[in-house]
């Protein structure tokens, strides 16, 4: 038995059936399926028990890759992308908060006619220092997920 045959005979769950029904909905919305054919195919999708059964439901639709066709396993091209995005969001929050604090301090200084105590440093200073340490070490604020999970 080939790998493709084994994959076609694998049992499926509700999530796969739901994805196929949603895909059929997209195709009926695009005018590729009539409503009666859509209903028939959705019934077939919910009655499907194997991947091969689901492939038969969408086989003639364009842009649908067979689930049973052998392919490369999907892998994230950059495993640290999520950490970099999180750090960018944290830096953006820090910058926005710093700007707001400086504006408040500046308006108070203008109203009083004297700069007074520069309190915003206590807001953005420690926070910025922690973010800088996390960015430089590449560990983020709480370390990597592997370090947290211990695996």
Tab-separated table of C-alpha atoms in Angstrom:
chain	number	residue	atom	x	y	z
A	1	UNK	CA	0.000	0.000	0.000
A	2	UNK	CA	1.435	3.368	-1.006
A	3	UNK	CA	1.691	6.383	1.260
A	4	UNK	CA	-1.009	8.154	-0.755
A	5	UNK	CA	-3.411	5.221	-0.306
A	6	UNK	CA	-2.699	5.128	3.432
A	7	UNK	CA	-3.377	8.855	3.691
A	8	UNK	CA	-6.624	8.515	1.698
A	9	UNK	CA	-7.838	5.871	4.135
A	10	UNK	CA	-7.075	7.884	7.279
A	11	UNK	CA	-10.096	8.686	9.400
A	12	UNK	CA	-11.136	12.325	9.690
A	13	UNK	CA	-12.801	14.359	12.396
A	14	UNK	CA	-15.343	17.136	12.621
A	15	UNK	CA	-12.705	19.833	12.102
A	16	UNK	CA	-11.801	18.484	8.652
A	17	UNK	CA	-15.481	18.218	7.722
A	18	UNK	CA	-16.072	21.814	8.853
A	19	UNK	CA	-13.099	23.082	6.827
A	20	UNK	CA	-14.382	21.304	3.732
A	21	UNK	CA	-17.885	22.727	4.227
A	22	UNK	CA	-16.404	26.224	4.591
A	23	UNK	CA	-14.364	25.698	1.428
A	24	UNK	CA	-17.508	24.634	-0.429
A	25	UNK	CA	-19.204	27.793	0.852
A	26	UNK	CA	-16.421	29.884	-0.674
A	27	UNK	CA	-16.877	28.144	-4.014
A	28	UNK	CA	-20.660	28.598	-4.016
A	29	UNK	CA	-20.067	32.268	-3.190
A	30	UNK	CA	-17.724	32.522	-6.172
A	31	UNK	CA	-20.385	31.001	-8.440
A	32	UNK	CA	-18.582	27.728	-9.108
A	33	UNK	CA	-21.328	25.643	-7.509
A	34	UNK	CA	-25.092	25.909	-7.665
A	35	UNK	CA	-27.001	25.880	-4.407
A	36	UNK	CA	-28.421	22.380	-4.937
A	37	UNK	CA	-24.974	20.984	-5.732
A	38	UNK	CA	-23.528	22.826	-2.735
A	39	UNK	CA	-26.095	21.243	-0.404
A	40	UNK	CA	-25.393	17.794	-1.836
A	41	UNK	CA	-21.641	18.211	-1.434
A	42	UNK	CA	-21.971	19.533	2.114
A	43	UNK	CA	-24.065	16.476	3.004
A	44	UNK	CA	-21.355	14.283	1.454
A	45	UNK	CA	-18.647	16.153	3.376
A	46	UNK	CA	-20.423	15.629	6.703
A	47	UNK	CA	-20.988	11.960	5.845
A	48	UNK	CA	-17.323	11.447	4.887
A	49	UNK	CA	-15.269	9.152	7.073
A	50	UNK	CA	-11.841	9.266	5.381
A	51	UNK	CA	-9.608	11.857	3.745
A	52	UNK	CA	-10.246	10.196	0.403
A	53	UNK	CA	-13.996	10.750	0.843
A	54	UNK	CA	-13.408	14.467	1.439
A	55	UNK	CA	-11.041	14.731	-1.525
A	56	UNK	CA	-13.767	13.313	-3.765
A	57	UNK	CA	-16.130	16.101	-2.645
A	58	UNK	CA	-13.763	18.907	-3.740
A	59	UNK	CA	-11.723	17.165	-6.450
A	60	UNK	CA	-13.132	19.170	-9.396
A	61	UNK	CA	-12.854	22.587	-7.753
A	62	UNK	CA	-9.977	24.880	-8.777
A	63	UNK	CA	-7.279	25.789	-6.296
A	64	UNK	CA	-7.979	22.841	-4.014
A	65	UNK	CA	-4.942	20.741	-3.317
A	66	UNK	CA	-5.628	17.126	-2.549
A	67	UNK	CA	-5.159	16.343	1.110
A	68	UNK	CA	-3.951	12.885	0.186
A	69	UNK	CA	-1.292	14.091	-2.215
A	70	UNK	CA	2.164	13.707	-0.757
A	71	UNK	CA	3.755	16.993	0.073
A	72	UNK	CA	6.329	18.597	2.240
A	73	UNK	CA	5.328	18.971	5.850
A	74	UNK	CA	4.564	22.576	6.669
A	75	UNK	CA	7.063	24.186	8.932
A	76	UNK	CA	7.339	27.684	10.166
A	77	UNK	CA	10.197	29.371	8.296
A	78	UNK	CA	11.185	31.312	11.399
A	79	UNK	CA	10.563	29.727	14.798
A	80	UNK	CA	11.338	33.005	16.631
A	81	UNK	CA	8.985	35.188	14.580
A	82	UNK	CA	6.359	35.264	17.330
A	83	UNK	CA	8.895	36.474	19.887
A	84	UNK	CA	10.082	39.244	17.558
A	85	UNK	CA	6.516	40.360	16.909
A	86	UNK	CA	5.793	40.367	20.645
A	87	UNK	CA	8.907	42.455	21.314
A	88	UNK	CA	7.916	44.915	18.582
A	89	UNK	CA	4.472	45.289	20.157
A	90	UNK	CA	6.030	45.840	23.594
A	91	UNK	CA	8.356	48.513	22.188
A	92	UNK	CA	5.406	50.222	20.473
A	93	UNK	CA	3.486	50.255	23.763
A	94	UNK	CA	6.518	51.664	25.556
A	95	UNK	CA	6.924	54.410	22.954
A	96	UNK	CA	3.248	55.381	23.050
A	97	UNK	CA	3.261	55.531	26.851
A	98	UNK	CA	6.481	57.556	26.858
A	99	UNK	CA	5.029	60.086	24.411
A	100	UNK	CA	1.843	60.460	26.476
A	101	UNK	CA	3.824	60.939	29.705
A	102	UNK	CA	6.104	63.512	28.078
A	103	UNK	CA	3.113	65.407	26.706
A	104	UNK	CA	1.464	65.479	30.129
A	105	UNK	CA	4.697	66.605	31.777
A	106	UNK	CA	5.202	69.248	29.081
A	107	UNK	CA	1.678	70.656	29.440
A	108	UNK	CA	2.067	70.848	33.217
A	109	UNK	CA	5.459	72.545	32.809
A	110	UNK	CA	3.978	75.099	30.394
A	111	UNK	CA	1.037	75.789	32.705
A	112	UNK	CA	3.327	76.308	35.711
A	113	UNK	CA	5.962	78.239	33.801
A	114	UNK	CA	8.738	75.989	35.174
A	115	UNK	CA	9.852	72.491	34.168
A	116	UNK	CA	9.519	71.076	37.662
A	117	UNK	CA	10.381	67.511	38.554
A	118	UNK	CA	10.935	65.216	35.544
A	119	UNK	CA	8.732	62.349	36.760
A	120	UNK	CA	8.249	60.591	33.354
A	121	UNK	CA	11.698	59.050	33.760
A	122	UNK	CA	10.216	56.756	36.429
A	123	UNK	CA	7.620	55.526	33.953
A	124	UNK	CA	9.687	54.943	30.824
A	125	UNK	CA	13.116	54.384	32.379
A	126	UNK	CA	12.745	51.005	34.133
A	127	UNK	CA	10.301	49.722	31.529
A	128	UNK	CA	12.651	50.678	28.693
A	129	UNK	CA	15.619	49.135	30.504
A	130	UNK	CA	13.816	45.795	30.829
A	131	UNK	CA	12.776	45.886	27.178
A	132	UNK	CA	16.319	46.730	26.134
A	133	UNK	CA	17.723	43.811	28.125
A	134	UNK	CA	15.153	41.477	26.585
A	135	UNK	CA	15.865	42.733	23.082
A	136	UNK	CA	19.654	42.543	23.419
A	137	UNK	CA	19.677	39.071	24.959
A	138	UNK	CA	16.965	37.829	22.616
A	139	UNK	CA	15.177	36.235	25.537
A	140	UNK	CA	12.180	38.520	25.670
A	141	UNK	CA	10.885	39.561	29.044
A	142	UNK	CA	10.090	36.079	30.339
A	143	UNK	CA	12.569	33.998	28.378
A	144	UNK	CA	11.799	31.632	25.568
A	145	UNK	CA	8.797	29.341	25.595
A	146	UNK	CA	11.080	26.353	25.862
A	147	UNK	CA	12.681	27.743	28.986
A	148	UNK	CA	9.284	28.387	30.524
A	149	UNK	CA	7.982	24.907	29.645
A	150	UNK	CA	11.235	23.265	30.642
A	151	UNK	CA	11.514	21.243	27.420
